CSV table of C-alpha atoms in Angstrom, one decimal:
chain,number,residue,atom,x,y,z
A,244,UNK,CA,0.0,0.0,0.0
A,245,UNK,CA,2.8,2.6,0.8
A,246,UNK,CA,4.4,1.9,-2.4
A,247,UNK,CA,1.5,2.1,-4.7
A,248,UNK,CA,0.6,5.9,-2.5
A,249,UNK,CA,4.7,6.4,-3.5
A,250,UNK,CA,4.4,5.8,-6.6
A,251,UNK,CA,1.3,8.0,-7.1
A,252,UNK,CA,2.8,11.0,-5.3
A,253,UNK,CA,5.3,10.8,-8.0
A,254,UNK,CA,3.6,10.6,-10.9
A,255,UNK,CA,0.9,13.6,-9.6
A,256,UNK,CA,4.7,15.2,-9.2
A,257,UNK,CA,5.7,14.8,-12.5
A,258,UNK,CA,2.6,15.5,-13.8
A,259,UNK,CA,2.6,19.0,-11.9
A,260,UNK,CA,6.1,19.8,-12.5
A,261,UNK,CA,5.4,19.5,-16.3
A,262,UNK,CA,2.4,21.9,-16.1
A,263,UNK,CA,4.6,24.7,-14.5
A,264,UNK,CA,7.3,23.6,-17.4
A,265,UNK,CA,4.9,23.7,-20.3
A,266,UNK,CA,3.1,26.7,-18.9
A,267,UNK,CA,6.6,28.5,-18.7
A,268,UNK,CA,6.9,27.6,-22.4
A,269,UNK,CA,3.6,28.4,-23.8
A,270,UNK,CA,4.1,31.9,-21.7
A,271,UNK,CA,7.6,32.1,-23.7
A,272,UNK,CA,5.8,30.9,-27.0
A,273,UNK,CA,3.4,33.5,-27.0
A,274,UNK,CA,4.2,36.4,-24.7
A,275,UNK,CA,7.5,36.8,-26.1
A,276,UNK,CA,6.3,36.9,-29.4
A,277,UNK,CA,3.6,39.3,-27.9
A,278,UNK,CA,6.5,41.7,-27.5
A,279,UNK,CA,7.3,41.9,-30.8
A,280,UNK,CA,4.0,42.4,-32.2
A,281,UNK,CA,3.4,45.9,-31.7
A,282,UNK,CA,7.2,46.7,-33.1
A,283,UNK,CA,6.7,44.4,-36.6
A,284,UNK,CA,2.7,45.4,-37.5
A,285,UNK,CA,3.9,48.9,-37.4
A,286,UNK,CA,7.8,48.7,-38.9
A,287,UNK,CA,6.3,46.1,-41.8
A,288,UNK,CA,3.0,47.7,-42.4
A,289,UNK,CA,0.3,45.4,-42.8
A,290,UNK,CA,1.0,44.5,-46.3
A,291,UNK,CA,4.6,43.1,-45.7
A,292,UNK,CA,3.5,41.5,-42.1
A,293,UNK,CA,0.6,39.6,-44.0
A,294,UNK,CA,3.2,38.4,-46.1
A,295,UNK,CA,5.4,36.8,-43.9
A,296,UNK,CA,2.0,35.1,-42.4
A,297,UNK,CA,0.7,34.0,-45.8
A,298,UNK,CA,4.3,32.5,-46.1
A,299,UNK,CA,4.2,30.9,-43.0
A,300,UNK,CA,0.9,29.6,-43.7
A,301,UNK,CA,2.0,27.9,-46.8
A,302,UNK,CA,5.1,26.3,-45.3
A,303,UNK,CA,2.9,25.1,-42.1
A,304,UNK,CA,1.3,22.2,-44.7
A,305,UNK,CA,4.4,20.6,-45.5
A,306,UNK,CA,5.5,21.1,-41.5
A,307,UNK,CA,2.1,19.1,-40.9
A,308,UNK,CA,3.7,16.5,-43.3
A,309,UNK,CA,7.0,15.7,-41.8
A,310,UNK,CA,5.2,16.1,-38.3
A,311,UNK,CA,2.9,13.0,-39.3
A,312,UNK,CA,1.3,11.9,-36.0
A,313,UNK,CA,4.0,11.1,-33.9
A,314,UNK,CA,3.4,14.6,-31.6
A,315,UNK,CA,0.8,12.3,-29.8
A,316,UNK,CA,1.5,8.4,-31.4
A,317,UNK,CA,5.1,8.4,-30.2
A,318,UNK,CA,4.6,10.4,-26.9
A,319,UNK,CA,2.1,7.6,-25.8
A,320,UNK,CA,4.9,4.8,-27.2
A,321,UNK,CA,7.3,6.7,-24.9
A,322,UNK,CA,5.6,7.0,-22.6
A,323,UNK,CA,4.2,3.6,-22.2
A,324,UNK,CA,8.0,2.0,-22.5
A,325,UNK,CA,9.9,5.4,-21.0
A,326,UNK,CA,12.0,2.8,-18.7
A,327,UNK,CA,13.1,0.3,-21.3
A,328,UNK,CA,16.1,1.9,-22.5
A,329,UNK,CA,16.4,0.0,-25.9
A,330,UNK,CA,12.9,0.4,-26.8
A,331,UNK,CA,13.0,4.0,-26.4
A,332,UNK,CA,16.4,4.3,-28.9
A,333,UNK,CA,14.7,1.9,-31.1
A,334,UNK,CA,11.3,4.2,-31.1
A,335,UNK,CA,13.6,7.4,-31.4
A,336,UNK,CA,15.6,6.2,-34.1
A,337,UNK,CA,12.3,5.3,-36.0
A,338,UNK,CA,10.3,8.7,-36.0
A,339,UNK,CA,13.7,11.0,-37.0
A,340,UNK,CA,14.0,8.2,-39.9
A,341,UNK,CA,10.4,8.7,-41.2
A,342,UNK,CA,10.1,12.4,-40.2
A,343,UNK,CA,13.3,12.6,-42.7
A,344,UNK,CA,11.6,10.5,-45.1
A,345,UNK,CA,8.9,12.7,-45.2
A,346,UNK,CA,10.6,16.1,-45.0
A,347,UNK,CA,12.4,14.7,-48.2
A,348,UNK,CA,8.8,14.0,-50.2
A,349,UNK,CA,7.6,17.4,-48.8
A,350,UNK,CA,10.4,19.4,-50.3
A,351,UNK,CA,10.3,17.9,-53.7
A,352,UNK,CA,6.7,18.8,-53.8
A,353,UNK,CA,7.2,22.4,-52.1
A,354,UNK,CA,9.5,22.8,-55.0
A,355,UNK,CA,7.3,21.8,-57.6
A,356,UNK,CA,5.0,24.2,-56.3
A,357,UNK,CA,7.2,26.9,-56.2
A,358,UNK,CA,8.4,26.8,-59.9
A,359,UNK,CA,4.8,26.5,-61.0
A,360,UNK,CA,2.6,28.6,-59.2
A,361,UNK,CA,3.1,32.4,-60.1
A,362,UNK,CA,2.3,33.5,-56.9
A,363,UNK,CA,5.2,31.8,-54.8
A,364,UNK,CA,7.9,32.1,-57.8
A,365,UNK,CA,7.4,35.7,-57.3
A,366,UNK,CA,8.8,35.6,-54.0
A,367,UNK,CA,10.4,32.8,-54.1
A,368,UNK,CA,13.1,33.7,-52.0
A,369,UNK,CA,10.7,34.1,-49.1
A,370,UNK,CA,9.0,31.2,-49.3
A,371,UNK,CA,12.4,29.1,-49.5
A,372,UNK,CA,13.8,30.3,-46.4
A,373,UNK,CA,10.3,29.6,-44.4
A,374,UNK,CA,10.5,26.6,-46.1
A,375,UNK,CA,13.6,25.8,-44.2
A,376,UNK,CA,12.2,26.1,-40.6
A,377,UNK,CA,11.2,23.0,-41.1
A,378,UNK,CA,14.2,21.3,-40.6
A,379,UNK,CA,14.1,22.5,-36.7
A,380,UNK,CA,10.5,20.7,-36.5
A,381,UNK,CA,12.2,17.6,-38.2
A,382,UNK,CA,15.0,17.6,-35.0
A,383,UNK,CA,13.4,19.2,-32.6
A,384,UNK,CA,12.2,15.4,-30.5
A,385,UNK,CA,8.8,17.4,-28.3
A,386,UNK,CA,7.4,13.8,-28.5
A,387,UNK,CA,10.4,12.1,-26.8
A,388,UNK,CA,10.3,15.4,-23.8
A,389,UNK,CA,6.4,14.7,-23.4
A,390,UNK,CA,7.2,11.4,-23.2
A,391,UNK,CA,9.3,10.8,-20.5
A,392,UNK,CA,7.8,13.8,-18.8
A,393,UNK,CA,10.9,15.9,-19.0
A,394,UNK,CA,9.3,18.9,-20.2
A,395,UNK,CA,11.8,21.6,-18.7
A,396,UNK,CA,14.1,21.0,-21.5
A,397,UNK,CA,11.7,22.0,-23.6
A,398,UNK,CA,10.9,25.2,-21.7
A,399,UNK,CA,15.2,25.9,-21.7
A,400,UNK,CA,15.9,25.8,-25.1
A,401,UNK,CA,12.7,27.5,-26.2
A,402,UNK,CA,12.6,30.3,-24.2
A,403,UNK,CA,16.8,30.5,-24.4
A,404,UNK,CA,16.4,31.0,-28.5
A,405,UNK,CA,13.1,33.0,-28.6
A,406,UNK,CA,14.7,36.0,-25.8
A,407,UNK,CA,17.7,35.7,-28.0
A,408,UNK,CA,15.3,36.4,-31.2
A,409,UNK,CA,13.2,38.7,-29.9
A,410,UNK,CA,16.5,41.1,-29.4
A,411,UNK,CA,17.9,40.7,-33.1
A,412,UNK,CA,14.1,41.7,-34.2
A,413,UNK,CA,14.9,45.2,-32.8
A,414,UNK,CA,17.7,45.1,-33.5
A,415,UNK,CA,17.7,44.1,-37.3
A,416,UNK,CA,14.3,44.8,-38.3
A,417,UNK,CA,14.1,48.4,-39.2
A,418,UNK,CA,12.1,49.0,-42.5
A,419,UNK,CA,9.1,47.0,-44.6
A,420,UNK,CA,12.0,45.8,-46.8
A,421,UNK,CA,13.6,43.8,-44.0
A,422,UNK,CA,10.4,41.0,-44.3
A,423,UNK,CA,13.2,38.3,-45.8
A,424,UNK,CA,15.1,39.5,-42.8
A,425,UNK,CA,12.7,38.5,-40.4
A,426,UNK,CA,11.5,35.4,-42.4
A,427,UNK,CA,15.0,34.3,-41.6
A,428,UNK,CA,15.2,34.7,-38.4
A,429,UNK,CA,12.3,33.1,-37.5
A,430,UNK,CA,13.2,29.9,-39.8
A,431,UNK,CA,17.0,29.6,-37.7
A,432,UNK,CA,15.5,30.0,-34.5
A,433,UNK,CA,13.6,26.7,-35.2
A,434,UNK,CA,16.7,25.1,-36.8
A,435,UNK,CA,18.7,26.0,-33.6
A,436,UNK,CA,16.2,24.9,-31.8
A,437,UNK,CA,15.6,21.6,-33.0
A,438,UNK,CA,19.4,20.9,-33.0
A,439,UNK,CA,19.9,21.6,-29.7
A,440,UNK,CA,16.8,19.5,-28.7
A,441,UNK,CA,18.5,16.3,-30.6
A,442,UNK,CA,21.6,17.1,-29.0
A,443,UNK,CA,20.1,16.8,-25.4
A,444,UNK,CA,17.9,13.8,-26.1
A,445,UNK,CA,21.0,11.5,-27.1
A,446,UNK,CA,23.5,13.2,-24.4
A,447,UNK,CA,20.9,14.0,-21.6
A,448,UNK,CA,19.2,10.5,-21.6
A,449,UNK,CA,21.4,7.9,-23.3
A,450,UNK,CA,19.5,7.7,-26.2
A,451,UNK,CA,21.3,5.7,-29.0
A,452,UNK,CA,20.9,6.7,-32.8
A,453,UNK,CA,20.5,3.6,-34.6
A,454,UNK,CA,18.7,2.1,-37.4
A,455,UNK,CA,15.2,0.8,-36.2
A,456,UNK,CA,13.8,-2.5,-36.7
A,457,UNK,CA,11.3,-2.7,-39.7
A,458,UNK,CA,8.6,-3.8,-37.1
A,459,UNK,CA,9.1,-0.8,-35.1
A,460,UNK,CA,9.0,1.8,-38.1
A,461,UNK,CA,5.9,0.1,-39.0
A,462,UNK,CA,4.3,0.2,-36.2
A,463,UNK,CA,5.0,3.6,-36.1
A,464,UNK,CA,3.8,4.4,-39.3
A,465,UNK,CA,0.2,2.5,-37.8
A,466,UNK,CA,0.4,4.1,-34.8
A,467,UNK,CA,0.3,7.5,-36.0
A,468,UNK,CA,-1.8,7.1,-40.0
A,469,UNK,CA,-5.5,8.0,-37.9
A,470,UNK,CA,-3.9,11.1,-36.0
A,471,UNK,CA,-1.5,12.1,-38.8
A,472,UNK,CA,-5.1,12.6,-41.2
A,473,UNK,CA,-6.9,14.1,-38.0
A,474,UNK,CA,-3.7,16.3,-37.6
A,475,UNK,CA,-3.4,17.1,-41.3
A,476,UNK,CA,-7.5,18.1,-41.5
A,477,UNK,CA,-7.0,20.2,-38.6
A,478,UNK,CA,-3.8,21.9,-39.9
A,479,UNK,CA,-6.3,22.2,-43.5
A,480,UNK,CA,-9.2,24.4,-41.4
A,481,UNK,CA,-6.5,26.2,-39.3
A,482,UNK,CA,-3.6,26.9,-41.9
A,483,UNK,CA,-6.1,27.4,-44.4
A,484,UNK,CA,-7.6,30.1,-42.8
A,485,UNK,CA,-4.8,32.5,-43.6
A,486,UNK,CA,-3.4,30.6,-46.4
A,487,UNK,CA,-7.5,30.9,-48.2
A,488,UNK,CA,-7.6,34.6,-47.0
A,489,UNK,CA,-4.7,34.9,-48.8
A,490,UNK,CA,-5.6,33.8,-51.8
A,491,UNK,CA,-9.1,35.2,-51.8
A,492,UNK,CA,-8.3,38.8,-51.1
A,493,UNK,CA,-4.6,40.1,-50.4
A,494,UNK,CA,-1.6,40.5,-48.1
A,495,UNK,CA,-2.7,43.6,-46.3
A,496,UNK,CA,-5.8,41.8,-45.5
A,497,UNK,CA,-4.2,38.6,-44.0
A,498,UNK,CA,-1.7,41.2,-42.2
A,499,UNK,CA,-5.3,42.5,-40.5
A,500,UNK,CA,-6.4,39.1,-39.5
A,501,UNK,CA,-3.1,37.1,-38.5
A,502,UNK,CA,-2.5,40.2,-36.1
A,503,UNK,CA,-5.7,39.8,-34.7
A,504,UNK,CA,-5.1,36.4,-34.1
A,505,UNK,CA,-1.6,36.8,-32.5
A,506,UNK,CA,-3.2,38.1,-29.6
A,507,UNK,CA,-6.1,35.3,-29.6
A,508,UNK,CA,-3.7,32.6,-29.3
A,509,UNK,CA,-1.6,34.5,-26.8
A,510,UNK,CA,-4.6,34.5,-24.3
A,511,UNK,CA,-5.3,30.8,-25.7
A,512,UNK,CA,-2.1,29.5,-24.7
A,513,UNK,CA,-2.9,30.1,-21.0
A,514,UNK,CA,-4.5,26.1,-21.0
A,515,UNK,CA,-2.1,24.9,-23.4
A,516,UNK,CA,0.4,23.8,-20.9
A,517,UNK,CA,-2.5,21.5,-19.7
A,518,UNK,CA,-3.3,20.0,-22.9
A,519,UNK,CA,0.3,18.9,-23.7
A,520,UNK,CA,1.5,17.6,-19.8
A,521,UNK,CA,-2.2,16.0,-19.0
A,522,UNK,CA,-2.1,13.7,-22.4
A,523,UNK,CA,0.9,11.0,-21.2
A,524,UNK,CA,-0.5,11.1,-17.8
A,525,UNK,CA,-4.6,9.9,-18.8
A,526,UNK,CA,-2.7,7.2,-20.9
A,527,UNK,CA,-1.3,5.8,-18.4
A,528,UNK,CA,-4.1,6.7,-16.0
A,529,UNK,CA,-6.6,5.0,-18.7
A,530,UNK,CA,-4.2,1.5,-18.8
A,531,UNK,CA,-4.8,1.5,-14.2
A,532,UNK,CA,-8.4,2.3,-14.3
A,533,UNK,CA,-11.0,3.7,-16.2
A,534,UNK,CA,-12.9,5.2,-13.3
A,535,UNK,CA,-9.9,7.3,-12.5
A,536,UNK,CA,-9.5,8.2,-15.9
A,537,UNK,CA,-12.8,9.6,-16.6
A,538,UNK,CA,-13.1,11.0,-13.1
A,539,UNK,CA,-9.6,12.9,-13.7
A,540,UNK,CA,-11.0,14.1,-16.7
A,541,UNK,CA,-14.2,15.6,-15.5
A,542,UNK,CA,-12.0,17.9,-13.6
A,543,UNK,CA,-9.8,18.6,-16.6
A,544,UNK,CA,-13.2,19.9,-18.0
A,545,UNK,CA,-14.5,22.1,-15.6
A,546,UNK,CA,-11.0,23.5,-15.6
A,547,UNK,CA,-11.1,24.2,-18.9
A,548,UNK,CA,-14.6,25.6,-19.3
A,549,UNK,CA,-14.4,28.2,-16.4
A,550,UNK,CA,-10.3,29.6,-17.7
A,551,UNK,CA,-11.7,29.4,-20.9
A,552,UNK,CA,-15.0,31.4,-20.3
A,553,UNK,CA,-13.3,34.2,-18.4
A,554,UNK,CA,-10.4,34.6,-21.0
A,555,UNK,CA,-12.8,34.4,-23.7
A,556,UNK,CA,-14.8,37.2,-22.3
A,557,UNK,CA,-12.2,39.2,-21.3
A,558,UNK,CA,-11.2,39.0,-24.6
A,559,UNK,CA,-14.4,40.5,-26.0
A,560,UNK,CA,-14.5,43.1,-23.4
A,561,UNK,CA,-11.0,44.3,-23.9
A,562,UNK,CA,-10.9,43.8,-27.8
A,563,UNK,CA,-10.6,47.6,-28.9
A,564,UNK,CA,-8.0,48.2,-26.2
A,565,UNK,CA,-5.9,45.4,-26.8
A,566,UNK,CA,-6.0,46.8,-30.7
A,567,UNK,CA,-5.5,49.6,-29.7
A,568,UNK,CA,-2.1,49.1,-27.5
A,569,UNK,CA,-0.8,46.2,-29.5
A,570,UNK,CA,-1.5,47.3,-33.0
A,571,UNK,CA,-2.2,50.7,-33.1
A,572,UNK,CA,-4.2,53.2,-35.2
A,573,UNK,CA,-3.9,51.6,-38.7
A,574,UNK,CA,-5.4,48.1,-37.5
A,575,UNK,CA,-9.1,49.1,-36.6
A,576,UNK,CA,-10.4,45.8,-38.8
A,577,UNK,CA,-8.6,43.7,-36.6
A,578,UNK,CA,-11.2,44.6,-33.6
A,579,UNK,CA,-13.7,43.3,-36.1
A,580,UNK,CA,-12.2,40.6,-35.8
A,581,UNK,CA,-11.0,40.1,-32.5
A,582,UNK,CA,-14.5,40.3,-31.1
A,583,UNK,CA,-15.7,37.4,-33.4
A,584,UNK,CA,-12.7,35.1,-32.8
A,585,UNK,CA,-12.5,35.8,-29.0
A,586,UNK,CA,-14.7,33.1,-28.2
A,587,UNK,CA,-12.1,30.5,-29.6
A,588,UNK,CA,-10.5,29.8,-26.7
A,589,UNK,CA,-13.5,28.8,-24.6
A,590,UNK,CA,-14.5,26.6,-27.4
A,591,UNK,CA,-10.9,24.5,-27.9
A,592,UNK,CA,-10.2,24.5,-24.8
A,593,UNK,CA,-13.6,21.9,-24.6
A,594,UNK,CA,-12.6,20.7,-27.9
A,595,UNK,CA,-9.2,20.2,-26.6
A,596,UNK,CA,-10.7,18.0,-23.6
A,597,UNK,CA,-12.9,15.8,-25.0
A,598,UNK,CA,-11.0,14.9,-28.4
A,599,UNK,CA,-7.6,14.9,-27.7
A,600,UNK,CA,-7.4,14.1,-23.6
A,601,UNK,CA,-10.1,11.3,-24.4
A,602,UNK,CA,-10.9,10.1,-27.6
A,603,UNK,CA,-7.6,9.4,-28.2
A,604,UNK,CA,-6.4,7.4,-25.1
A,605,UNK,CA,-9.6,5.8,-25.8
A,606,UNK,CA,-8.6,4.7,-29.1
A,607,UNK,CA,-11.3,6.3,-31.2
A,608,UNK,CA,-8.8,7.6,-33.4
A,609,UNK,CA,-10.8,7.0,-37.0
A,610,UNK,CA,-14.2,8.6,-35.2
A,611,UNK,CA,-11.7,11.7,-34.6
A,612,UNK,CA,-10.2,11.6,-37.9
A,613,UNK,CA,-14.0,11.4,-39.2
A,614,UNK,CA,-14.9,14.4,-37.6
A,615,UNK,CA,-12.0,16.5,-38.4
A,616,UNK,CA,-12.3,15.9,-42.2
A,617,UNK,CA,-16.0,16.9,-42.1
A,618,UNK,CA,-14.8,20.4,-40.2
A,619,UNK,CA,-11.9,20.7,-42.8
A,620,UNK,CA,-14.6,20.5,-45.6
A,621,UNK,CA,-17.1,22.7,-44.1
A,622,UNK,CA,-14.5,25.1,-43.2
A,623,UNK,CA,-13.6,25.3,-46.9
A,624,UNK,CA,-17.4,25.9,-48.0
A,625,UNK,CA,-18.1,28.5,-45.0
A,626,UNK,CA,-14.3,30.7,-46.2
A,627,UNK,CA,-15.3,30.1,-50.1
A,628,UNK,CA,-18.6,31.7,-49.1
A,629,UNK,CA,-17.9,33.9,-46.7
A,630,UNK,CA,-14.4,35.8,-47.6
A,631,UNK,CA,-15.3,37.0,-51.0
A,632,UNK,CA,-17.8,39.2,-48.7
A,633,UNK,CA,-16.6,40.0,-45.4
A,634,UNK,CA,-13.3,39.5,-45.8
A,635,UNK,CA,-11.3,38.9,-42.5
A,636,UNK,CA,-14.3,38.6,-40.7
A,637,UNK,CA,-15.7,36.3,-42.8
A,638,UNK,CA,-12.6,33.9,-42.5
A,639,UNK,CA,-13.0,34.5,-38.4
A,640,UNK,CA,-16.7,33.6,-38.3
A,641,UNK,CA,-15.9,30.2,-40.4
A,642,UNK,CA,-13.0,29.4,-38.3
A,643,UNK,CA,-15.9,29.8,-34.9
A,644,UNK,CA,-18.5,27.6,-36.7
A,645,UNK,CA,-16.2,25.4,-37.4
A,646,UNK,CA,-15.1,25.0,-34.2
A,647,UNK,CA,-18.1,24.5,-32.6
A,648,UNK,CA,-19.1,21.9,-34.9
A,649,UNK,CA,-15.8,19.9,-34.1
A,650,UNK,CA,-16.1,20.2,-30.3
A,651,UNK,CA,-20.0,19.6,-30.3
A,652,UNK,CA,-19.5,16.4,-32.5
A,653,UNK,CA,-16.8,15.2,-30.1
A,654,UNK,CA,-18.7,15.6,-27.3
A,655,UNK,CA,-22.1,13.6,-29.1
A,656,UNK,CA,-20.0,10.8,-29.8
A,657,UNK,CA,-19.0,10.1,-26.5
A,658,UNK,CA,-22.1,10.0,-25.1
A,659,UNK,CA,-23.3,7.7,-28.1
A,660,UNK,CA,-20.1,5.8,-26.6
A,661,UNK,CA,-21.4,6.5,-23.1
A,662,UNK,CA,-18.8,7.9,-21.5
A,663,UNK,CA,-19.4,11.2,-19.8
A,664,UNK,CA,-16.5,13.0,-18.6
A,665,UNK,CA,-19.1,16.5,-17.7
């Protein structure tokens, strides 16, 4: 009895000390950035800060690609075997092979793309260099840290490069003709960052590189097909939001909306921290009990629901001044949208809960992928309908039905399943 209370204290530990790491990082991820914001909408103008985005946006598909599922497939393999020490190297070696494979058949098609599509050979140089930010997602090994429920090294080399960045931004972005500049900069952050992550992973935990067994790449491959599509439909609805905008109207226009939405996901990213340090800990909560996994999860619910609630409201109620401070004068259609997209958070964050926190452990994977392809194509009809005449509003209110629809379906199916975790 005293061991198994032991052995719980430490995992409720662990499970604590990765919150404070992750919300540390998601702080750095967004805050920092946050600081920057005000400085680039107003040295790049809209037009060139839309750019950059619309870049970004394009790049973020093929990122999505190389990604595959393992973010969640291998963190619950890592998880599951963190103490067998060859396992773990064998896993390891396995998703760095197949992310390479696939960064590899992402890149020929990225430059197919960009040879034959008018619009990214005319800045071809742009698209190129945020092209090769990839690379850091490729190396960087989050799935190993969540894994093994070492997320502080995550939070150390994140928040090392990003103060770093943010200084050469004042320092080197001075003019809207420094947009490659920053482009750059934001692509060999990630690289830095993803090589340093490798470099602890094999010297921090005795991590071997070697070539995986054929059963084990497979398995990945298996493991991670059902979140990989769910993954890649949500990237499709999300990316697509800017990446659509884009396409339907222009730069200046995406430069309104993706600043709009910098400051949306900064006050989003107060529950991320949750999301990402809860997920190993209900898998291995779901393999001891599935009583204490859906009674740990109604709490993870009304956790979300009440932080999501007040920050979406606050949101809504602060929208003009937040424009205001952040943005300044020439952004007054980014309050437009602000006050339609502020109720996001409060709507992932249940999304977040009930899809991702139980679906998955649950293995309803294919139900998940189901749903998200249905949101990716009625987020396609709702922008095609709505952009050509609202603009970045009408890309904000099909990103909120959309959203809706994906966490209402979630939560219908599991009471179909009948499992209630409200």
């Amino acid at each position: 009895m005293l061991e198994y209370v032991k052995a719980k204290l430490i995992s409720y530990n662990a499970l604590v000390k990765n919150f404070g790491s992750l919300s540390a990082l998601q702080l750095a991820n967004y805050i920092i950035p946050l600081i920057t914001l005000p400085y680039l909408v107003r040295t790049l103008g809209p037009e060139k800060y839309g750019l950059v985005n619309f870049a970004i946006a394009f790049t973020s598909y093929f990122a999505v690609v190389t990604d595959y599922g393992f973010y969640l497939s291998a963190t619950k393999d890592i998880s599951i075997h963190r103490h067998e020490k060859e396992k773990i190297s064998d896993i390891f070696a396995a998703v760095l092979l197949l992310k390479a494979s696939f960064f590899i058949l992402s890149a020929i098609i990225f430059l197919v793309l960009l040879f034959t599509v008018r619009k990214f050979y005319h800045d071809a140089l742009l698209y190129s260099i945020s092209f090769i930010g990839i690379i850091g997602s490729l190396l960087f090994p989050i799935w190993f840290f969540q894994g093994i429920e070492r997320m502080k090294y995550i939070l150390y080399i994140n928040v090392s490069v990003r103060v770093v960045l943010t200084a050469v931004i004042f320092i080197l972005i001075t003019q809207p003709s420094d947009y490659i500049t920053l482009a750059f900069l934001y692509s060999s952050a990630q690289v830095i960052i993803g090589i340093a992550g490798i470099l602890v992973a094999l010297s921090k935990f005795d991590v071997r590189l070697k070539f995986p067994s054929s059963i084990t790449i497979k398995s990945q491959l298996k493991n991670g097909w059902n979140i990989f599509l769910s993954t890649l439909f949500i990237s499709i609805y999300t990316v697509s939001n800017t990446f659509l905008l884009g396409l339907l109207t222009n730069n200046t226009i995406v430069g309104y909306f993706t600043a709009a939405d910098k400051i949306r996901l900064a006050a989003q990213g107060i529950l991320g921290p949750l999301s990402q340090s809860v997920y190993p800990f209900v898998t291995s909560l779901l393999e001891e009990s599935s009583e204490k996994f859906r009674s740990f999860l109604k709490k993870i619910v009304r956790i979300a629901f009440i932080i999501g609630l007040i920050t979406s409201v606050m949101l809504f109620v602060f929208s003009g001044v937040l424009v205001e401070i952040i943005l300044g004068n020439g952004y007054t259609e980014s309050e437009k949208v602000l006050r339609i997209i502020c109720w996001l958070p409060l709507i992932i964050y249940l999304s977040n809960s009930f899809g991702i926190q139980a679906m998955l452990p649950l293995k309803f994977d294919r139900a998940f992928a189901i749903i998200t392809f249905s949101a990716v194509l009625l987020n396609i009809v709702l922008a095609l309908l709505l952009v050509p005449e609202f603009l970045a509003r009408g890309t904000s209110i099909s990103m909120l039905i959309t959203e809706m629809f994906i966490t209402a379906s979630f939560f219908f199916y599991l009471r179909i399943k009948k499992i209630n975790i409200i």
